[in-house]
PDB file of C-alpha atoms in Angstrom:
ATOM      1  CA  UNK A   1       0.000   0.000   0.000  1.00 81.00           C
ATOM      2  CA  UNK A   2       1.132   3.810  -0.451  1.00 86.00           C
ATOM      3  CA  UNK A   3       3.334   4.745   2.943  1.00 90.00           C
ATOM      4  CA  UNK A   4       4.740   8.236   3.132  1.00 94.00           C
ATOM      5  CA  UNK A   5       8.288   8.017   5.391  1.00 95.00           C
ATOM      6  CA  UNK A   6       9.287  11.400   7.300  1.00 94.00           C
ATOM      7  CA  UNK A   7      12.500  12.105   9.117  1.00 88.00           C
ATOM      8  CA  UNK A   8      11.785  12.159  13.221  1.00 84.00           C
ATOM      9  CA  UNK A   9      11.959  15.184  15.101  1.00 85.00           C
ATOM     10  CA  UNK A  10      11.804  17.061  17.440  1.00 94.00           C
ATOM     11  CA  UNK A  11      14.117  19.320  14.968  1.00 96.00           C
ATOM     12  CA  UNK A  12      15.405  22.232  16.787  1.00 97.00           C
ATOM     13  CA  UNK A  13      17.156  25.164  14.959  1.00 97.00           C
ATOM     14  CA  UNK A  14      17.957  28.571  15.598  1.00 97.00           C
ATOM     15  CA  UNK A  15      16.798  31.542  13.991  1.00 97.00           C
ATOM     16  CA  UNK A  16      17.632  32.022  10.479  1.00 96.00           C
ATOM     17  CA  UNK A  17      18.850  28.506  10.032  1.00 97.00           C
ATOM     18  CA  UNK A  18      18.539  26.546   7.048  1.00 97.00           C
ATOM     19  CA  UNK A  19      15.945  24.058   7.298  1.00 97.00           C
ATOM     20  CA  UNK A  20      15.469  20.565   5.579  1.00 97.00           C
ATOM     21  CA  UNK A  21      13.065  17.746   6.083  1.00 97.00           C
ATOM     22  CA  UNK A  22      12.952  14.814   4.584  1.00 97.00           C
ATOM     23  CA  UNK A  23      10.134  13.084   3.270  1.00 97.00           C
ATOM     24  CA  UNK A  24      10.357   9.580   0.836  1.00 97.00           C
ATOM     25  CA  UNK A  25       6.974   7.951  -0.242  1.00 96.00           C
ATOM     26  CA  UNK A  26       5.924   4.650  -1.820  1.00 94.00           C
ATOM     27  CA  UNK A  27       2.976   4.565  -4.087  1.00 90.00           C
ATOM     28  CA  UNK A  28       1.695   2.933  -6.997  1.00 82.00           C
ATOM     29  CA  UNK A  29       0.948   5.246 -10.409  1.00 81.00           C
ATOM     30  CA  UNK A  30       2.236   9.138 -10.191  1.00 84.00           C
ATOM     31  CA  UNK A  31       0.579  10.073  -6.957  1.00 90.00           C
ATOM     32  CA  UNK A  32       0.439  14.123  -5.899  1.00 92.00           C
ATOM     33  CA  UNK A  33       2.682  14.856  -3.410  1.00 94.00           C
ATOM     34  CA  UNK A  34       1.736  17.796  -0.276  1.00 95.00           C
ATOM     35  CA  UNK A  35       3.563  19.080   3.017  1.00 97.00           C
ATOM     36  CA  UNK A  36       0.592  20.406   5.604  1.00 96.00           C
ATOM     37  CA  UNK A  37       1.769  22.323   8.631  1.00 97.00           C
ATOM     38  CA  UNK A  38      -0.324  22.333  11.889  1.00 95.00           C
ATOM     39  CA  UNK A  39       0.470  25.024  14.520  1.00 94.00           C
ATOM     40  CA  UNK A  40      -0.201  24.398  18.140  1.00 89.00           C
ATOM     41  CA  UNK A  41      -3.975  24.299  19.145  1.00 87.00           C
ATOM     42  CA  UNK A  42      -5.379  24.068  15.349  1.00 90.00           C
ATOM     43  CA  UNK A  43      -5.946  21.489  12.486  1.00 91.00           C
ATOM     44  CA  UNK A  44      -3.749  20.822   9.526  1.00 93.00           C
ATOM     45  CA  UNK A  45      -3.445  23.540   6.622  1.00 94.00           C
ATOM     46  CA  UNK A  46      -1.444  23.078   3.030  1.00 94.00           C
ATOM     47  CA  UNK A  47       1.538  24.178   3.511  1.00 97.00           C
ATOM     48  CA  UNK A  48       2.318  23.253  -0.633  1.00 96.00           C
ATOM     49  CA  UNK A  49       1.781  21.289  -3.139  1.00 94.00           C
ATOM     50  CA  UNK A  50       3.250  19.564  -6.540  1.00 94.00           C
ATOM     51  CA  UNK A  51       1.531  17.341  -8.741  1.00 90.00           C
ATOM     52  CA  UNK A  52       3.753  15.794 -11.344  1.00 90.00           C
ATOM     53  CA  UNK A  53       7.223  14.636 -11.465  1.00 92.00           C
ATOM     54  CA  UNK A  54       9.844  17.726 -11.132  1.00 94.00           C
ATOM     55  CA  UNK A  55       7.150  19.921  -9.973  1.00 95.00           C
ATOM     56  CA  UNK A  56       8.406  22.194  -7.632  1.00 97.00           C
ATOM     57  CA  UNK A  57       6.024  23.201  -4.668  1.00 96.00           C
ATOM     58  CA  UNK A  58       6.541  26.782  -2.661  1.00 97.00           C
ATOM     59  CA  UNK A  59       4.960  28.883  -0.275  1.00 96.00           C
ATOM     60  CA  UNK A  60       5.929  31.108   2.512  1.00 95.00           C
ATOM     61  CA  UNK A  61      10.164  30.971   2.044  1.00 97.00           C
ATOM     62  CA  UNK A  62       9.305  27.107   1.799  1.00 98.00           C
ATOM     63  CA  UNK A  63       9.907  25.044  -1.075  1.00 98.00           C
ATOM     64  CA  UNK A  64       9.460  21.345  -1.955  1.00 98.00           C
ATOM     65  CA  UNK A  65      10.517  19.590  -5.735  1.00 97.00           C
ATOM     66  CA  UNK A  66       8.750  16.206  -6.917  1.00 96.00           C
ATOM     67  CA  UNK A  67      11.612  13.905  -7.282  1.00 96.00           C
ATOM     68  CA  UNK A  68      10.524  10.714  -8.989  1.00 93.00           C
ATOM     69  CA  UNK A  69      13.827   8.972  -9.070  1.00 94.00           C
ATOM     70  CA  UNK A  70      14.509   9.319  -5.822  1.00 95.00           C
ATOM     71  CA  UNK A  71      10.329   9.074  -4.836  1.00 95.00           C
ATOM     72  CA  UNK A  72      11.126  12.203  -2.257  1.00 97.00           C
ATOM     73  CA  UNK A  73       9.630  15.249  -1.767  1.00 98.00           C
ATOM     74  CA  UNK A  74      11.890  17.470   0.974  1.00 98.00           C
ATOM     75  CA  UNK A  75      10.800  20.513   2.930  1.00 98.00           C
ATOM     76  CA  UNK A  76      13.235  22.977   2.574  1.00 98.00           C
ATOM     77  CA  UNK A  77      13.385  26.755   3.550  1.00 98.00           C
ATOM     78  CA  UNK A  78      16.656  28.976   3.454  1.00 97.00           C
ATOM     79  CA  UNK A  79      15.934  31.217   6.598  1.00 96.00           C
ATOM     80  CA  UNK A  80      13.455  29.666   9.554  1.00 97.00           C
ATOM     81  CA  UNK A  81      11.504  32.138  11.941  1.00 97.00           C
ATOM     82  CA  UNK A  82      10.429  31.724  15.266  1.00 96.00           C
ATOM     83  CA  UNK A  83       6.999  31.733  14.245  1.00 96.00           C
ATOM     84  CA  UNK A  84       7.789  28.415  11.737  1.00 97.00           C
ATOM     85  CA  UNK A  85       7.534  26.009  14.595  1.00 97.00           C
ATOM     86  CA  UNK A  86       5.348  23.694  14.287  1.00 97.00           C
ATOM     87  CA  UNK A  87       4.855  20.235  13.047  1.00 96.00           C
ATOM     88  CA  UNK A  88       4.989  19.623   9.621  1.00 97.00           C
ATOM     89  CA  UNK A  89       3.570  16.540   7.565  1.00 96.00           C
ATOM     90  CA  UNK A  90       4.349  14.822   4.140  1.00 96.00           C
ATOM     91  CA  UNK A  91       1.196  13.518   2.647  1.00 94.00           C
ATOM     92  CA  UNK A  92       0.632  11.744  -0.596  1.00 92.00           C
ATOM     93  CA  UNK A  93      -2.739  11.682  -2.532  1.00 88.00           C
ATOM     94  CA  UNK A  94      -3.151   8.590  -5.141  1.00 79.00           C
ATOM     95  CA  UNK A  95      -5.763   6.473  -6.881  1.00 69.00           C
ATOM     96  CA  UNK A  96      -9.080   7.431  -8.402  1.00 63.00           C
ATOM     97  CA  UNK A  97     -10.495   8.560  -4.795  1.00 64.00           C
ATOM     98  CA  UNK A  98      -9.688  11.044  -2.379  1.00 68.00           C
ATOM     99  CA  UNK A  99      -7.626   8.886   0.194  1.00 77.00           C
ATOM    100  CA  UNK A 100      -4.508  11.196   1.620  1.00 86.00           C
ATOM    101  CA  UNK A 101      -2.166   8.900   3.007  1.00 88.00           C
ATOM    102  CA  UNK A 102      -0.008  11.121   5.970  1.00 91.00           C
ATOM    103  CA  UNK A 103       3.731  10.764   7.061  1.00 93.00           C
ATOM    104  CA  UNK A 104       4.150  10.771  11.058  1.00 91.00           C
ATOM    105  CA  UNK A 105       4.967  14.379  11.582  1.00 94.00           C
ATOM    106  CA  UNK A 106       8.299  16.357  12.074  1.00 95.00           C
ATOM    107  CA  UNK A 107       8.087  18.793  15.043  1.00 95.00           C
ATOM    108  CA  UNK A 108      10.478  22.156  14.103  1.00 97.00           C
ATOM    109  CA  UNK A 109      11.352  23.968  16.961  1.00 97.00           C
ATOM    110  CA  UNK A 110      12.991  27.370  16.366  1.00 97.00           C
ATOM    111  CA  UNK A 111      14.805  29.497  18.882  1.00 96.00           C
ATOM    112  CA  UNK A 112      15.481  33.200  18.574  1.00 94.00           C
TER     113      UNK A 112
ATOM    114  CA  UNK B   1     -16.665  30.297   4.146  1.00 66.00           C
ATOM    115  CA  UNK B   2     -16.382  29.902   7.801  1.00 79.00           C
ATOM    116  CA  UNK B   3     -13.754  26.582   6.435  1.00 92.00           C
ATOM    117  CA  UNK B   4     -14.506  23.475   8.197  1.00 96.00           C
ATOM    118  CA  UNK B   5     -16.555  23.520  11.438  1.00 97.00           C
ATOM    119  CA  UNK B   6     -16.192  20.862  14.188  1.00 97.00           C
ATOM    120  CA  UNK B   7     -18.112  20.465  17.684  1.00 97.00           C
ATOM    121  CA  UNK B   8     -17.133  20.470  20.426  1.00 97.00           C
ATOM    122  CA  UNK B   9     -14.122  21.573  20.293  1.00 96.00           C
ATOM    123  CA  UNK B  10     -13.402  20.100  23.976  1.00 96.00           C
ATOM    124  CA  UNK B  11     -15.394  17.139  25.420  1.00 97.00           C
ATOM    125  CA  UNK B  12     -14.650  15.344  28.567  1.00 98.00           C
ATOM    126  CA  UNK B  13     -16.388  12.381  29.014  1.00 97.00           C
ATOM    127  CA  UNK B  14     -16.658   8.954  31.344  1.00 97.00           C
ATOM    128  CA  UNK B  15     -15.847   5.311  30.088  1.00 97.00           C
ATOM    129  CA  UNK B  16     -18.872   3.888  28.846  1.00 97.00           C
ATOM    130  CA  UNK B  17     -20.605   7.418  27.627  1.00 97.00           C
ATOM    131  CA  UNK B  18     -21.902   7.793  24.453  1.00 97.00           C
ATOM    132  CA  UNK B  19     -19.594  10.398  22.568  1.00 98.00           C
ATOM    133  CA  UNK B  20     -20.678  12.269  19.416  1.00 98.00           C
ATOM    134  CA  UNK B  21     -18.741  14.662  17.480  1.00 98.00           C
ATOM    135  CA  UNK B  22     -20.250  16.774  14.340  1.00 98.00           C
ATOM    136  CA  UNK B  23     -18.608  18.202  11.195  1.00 98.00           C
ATOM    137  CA  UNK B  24     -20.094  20.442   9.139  1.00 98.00           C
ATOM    138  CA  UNK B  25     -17.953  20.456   5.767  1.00 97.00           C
ATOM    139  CA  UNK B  26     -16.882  23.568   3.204  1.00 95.00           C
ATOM    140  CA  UNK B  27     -20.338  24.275   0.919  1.00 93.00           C
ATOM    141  CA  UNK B  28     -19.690  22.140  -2.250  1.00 91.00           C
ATOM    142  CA  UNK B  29     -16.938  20.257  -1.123  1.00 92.00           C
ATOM    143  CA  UNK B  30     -17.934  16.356  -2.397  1.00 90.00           C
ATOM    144  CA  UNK B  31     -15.773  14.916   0.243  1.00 91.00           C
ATOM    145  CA  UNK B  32     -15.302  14.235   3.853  1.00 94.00           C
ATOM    146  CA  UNK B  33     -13.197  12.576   6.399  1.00 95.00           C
ATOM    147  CA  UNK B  34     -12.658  11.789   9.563  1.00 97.00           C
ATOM    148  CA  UNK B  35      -9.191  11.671  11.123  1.00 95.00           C
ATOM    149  CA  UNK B  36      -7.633  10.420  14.485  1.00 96.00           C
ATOM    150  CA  UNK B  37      -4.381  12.242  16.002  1.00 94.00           C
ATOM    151  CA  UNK B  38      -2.515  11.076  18.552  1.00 93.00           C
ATOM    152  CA  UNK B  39       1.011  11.353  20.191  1.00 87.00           C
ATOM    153  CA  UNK B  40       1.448   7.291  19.931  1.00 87.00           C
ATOM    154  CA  UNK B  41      -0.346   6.483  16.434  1.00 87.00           C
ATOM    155  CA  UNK B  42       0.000  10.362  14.502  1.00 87.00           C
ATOM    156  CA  UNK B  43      -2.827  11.000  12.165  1.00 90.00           C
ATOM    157  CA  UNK B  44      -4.736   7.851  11.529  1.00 91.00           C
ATOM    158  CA  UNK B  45      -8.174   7.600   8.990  1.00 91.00           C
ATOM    159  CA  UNK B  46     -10.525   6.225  10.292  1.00 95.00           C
ATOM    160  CA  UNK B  47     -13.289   6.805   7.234  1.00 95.00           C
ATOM    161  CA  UNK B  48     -14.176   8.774   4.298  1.00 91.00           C
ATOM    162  CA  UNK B  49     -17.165   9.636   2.708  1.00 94.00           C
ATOM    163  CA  UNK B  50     -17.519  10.620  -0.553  1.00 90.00           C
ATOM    164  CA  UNK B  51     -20.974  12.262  -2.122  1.00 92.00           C
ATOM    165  CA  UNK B  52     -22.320  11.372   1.146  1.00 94.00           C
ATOM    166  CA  UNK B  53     -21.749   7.630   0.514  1.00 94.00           C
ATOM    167  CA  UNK B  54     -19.099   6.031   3.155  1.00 94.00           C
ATOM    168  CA  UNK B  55     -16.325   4.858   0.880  1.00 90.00           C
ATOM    169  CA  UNK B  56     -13.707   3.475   2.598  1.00 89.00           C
ATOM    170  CA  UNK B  57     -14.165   2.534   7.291  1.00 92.00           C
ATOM    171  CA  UNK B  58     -11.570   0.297   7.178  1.00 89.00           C
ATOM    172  CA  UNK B  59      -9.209   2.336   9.547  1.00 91.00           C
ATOM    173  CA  UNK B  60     -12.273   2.672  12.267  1.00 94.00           C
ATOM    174  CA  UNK B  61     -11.170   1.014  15.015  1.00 88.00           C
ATOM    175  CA  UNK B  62     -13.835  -1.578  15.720  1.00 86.00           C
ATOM    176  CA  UNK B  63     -18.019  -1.758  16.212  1.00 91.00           C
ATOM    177  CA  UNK B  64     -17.742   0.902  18.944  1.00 96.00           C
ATOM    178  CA  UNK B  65     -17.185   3.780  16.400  1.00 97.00           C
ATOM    179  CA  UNK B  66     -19.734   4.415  13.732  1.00 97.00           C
ATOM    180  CA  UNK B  67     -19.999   7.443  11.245  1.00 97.00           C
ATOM    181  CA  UNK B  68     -22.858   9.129   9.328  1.00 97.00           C
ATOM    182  CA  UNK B  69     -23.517  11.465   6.169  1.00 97.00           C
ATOM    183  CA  UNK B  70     -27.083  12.524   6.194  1.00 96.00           C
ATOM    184  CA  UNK B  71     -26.267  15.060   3.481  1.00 95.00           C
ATOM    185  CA  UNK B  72     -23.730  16.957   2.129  1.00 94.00           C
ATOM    186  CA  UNK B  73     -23.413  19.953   4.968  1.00 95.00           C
ATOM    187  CA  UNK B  74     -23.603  17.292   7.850  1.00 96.00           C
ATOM    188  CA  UNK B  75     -21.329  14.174   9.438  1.00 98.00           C
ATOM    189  CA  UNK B  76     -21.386  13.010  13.129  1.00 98.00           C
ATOM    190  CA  UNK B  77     -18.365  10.680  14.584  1.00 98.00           C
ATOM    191  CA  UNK B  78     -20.016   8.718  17.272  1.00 98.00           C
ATOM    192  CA  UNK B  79     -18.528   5.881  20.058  1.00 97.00           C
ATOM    193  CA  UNK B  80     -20.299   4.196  22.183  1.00 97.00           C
ATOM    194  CA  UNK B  81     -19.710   3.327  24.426  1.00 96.00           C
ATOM    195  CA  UNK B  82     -16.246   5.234  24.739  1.00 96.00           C
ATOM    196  CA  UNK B  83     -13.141   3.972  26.499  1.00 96.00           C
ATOM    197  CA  UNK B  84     -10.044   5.925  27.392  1.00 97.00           C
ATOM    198  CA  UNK B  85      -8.097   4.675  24.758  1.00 95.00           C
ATOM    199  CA  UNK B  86     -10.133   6.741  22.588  1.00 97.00           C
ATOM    200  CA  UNK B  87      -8.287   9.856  24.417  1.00 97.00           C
ATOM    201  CA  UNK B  88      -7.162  11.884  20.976  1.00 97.00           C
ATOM    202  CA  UNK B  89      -8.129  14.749  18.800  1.00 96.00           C
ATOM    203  CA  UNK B  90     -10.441  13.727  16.038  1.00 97.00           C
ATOM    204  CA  UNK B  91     -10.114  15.964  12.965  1.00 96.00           C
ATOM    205  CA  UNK B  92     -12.727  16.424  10.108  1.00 97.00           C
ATOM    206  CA  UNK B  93     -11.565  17.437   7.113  1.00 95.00           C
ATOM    207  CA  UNK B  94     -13.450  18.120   3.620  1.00 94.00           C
ATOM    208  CA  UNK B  95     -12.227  18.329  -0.294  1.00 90.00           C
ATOM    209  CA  UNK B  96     -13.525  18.777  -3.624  1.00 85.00           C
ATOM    210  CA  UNK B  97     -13.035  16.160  -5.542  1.00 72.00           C
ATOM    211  CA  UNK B  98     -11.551  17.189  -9.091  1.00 68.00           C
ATOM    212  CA  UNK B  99      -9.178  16.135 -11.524  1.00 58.00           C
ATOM    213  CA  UNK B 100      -6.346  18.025 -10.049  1.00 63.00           C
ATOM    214  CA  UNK B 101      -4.567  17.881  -6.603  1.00 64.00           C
ATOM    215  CA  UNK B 102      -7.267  17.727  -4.429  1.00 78.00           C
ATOM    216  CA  UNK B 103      -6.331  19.467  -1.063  1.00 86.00           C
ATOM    217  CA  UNK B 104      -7.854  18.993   2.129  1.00 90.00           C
ATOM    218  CA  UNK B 105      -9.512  21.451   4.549  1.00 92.00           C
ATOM    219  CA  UNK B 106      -8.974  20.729   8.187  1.00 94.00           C
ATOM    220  CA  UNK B 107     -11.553  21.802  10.800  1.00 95.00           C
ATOM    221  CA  UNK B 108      -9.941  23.132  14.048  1.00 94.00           C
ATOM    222  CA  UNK B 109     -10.915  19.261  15.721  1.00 95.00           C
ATOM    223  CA  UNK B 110     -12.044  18.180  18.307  1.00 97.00           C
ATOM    224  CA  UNK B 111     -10.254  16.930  21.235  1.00 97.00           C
ATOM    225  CA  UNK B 112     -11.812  14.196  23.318  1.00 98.00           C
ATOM    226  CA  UNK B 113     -10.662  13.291  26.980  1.00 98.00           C
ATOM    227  CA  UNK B 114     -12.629   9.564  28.313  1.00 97.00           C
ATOM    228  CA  UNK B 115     -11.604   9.241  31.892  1.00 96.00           C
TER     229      UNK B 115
END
């Protein structure tokens, strides 16, 4: 079945830091590829997206490329901010219904 | 759109209580599910409905938890009766489903303490 596999945490980085989280799935077909963030207290929101092979995903600093070879998708972002941390999850999205399968979460800690 | 709206937000509850939590999903979205979080298992699904229809239960845990779609504005999550192992924050989320990327909308979720 389609497993996404996410780096553990807790990451902890200062301010300003470069960040990078990794994030390898297994699927069958050419699934669609997300990272959702959830901030303490509240549900998950997209954080990005990328839907075909070399896609590259951004949003917010943070940027993601569709690597088929390699069947990763990392989280990266050049500068992190205190108000990044939170806990961040790879997700995949394959087959003809809606089913999101979810990595186990990365916790990113950032201290000023 | 108010997003996705879940109740209560907070319920505290005995073993053996009947527990029910509601959903209301995005207007239009064809879509909805209903998520499990916890600090031992993550973010489990537990079912998803699609046009109202239940396609796929096979993550709910056993005959204790049961889920509805009456229509297409409305789900309820119930147990019964509820154990403390069902201790966790149950998320509903909603999508429209397309022939691009469909993306999720969480609600804020619900968390659920059985003592």
């Amino acid at each position: 079945g389609d497993s996404v596999t996410q780096m553990e945490g807790p990451v902890t980085l200062s301010e300003e830091a470069f960040l990078t989280i990794n994030c390898t799935y297994t699927a069958t077909g050419y699934p669609s590829l997300f990272w959702y963030v959830q901030y303490p207290g509240e549900g998950l929101q997209l954080l990005l997206k990328a839907t075909k092979a070399d896609d590259k995903g951004s949003n917010k600093g943070f940027e993601a490329t569709y690597r088929k070879e390699t069947t990763s998708f990392h989280l990266e972002k050049g500068s992190v901010q205190v108000s990044d941390s939170a806990v961040y999850f790879c997700a995949l999205l394959s087959g003809g219904y809606q089913k999101v399968t979810f990595g186990t979460g990365t916790k990113l800690q950032v201290i000023p | 759109d108010a997003g996705v709206i879940q109740s209560p937000r907070h319920e505290v509850t005995e073993m053996g209580q009947e527990v029910t939590l509601r959903c209301k999903p995005i207007s239009g979205h064809n879509s909805l599910f209903w998520y499990r979080q916890t600090m031992m298992r993550g973010l489990e699904l537990l079912i998803y409905f699609n046009n109202n229809v239940p396609i796929d239960d096979s993550g709910m845990p056993e005959d204790r938890f049961s889920a509805k779609m009456p229509n297409a504005s409305f789900s309820t999550l119930k147990i019964q009766p509820s154990e403390p192992r069902d201790s966790a924050v149950y998320f509903c989320a909603s999508s429209l489903k397309s022939s691009g990327a469909n993306v999720l909308t969480f609600g804020a979720g619900s968390r659920l303490t059985v003592l």
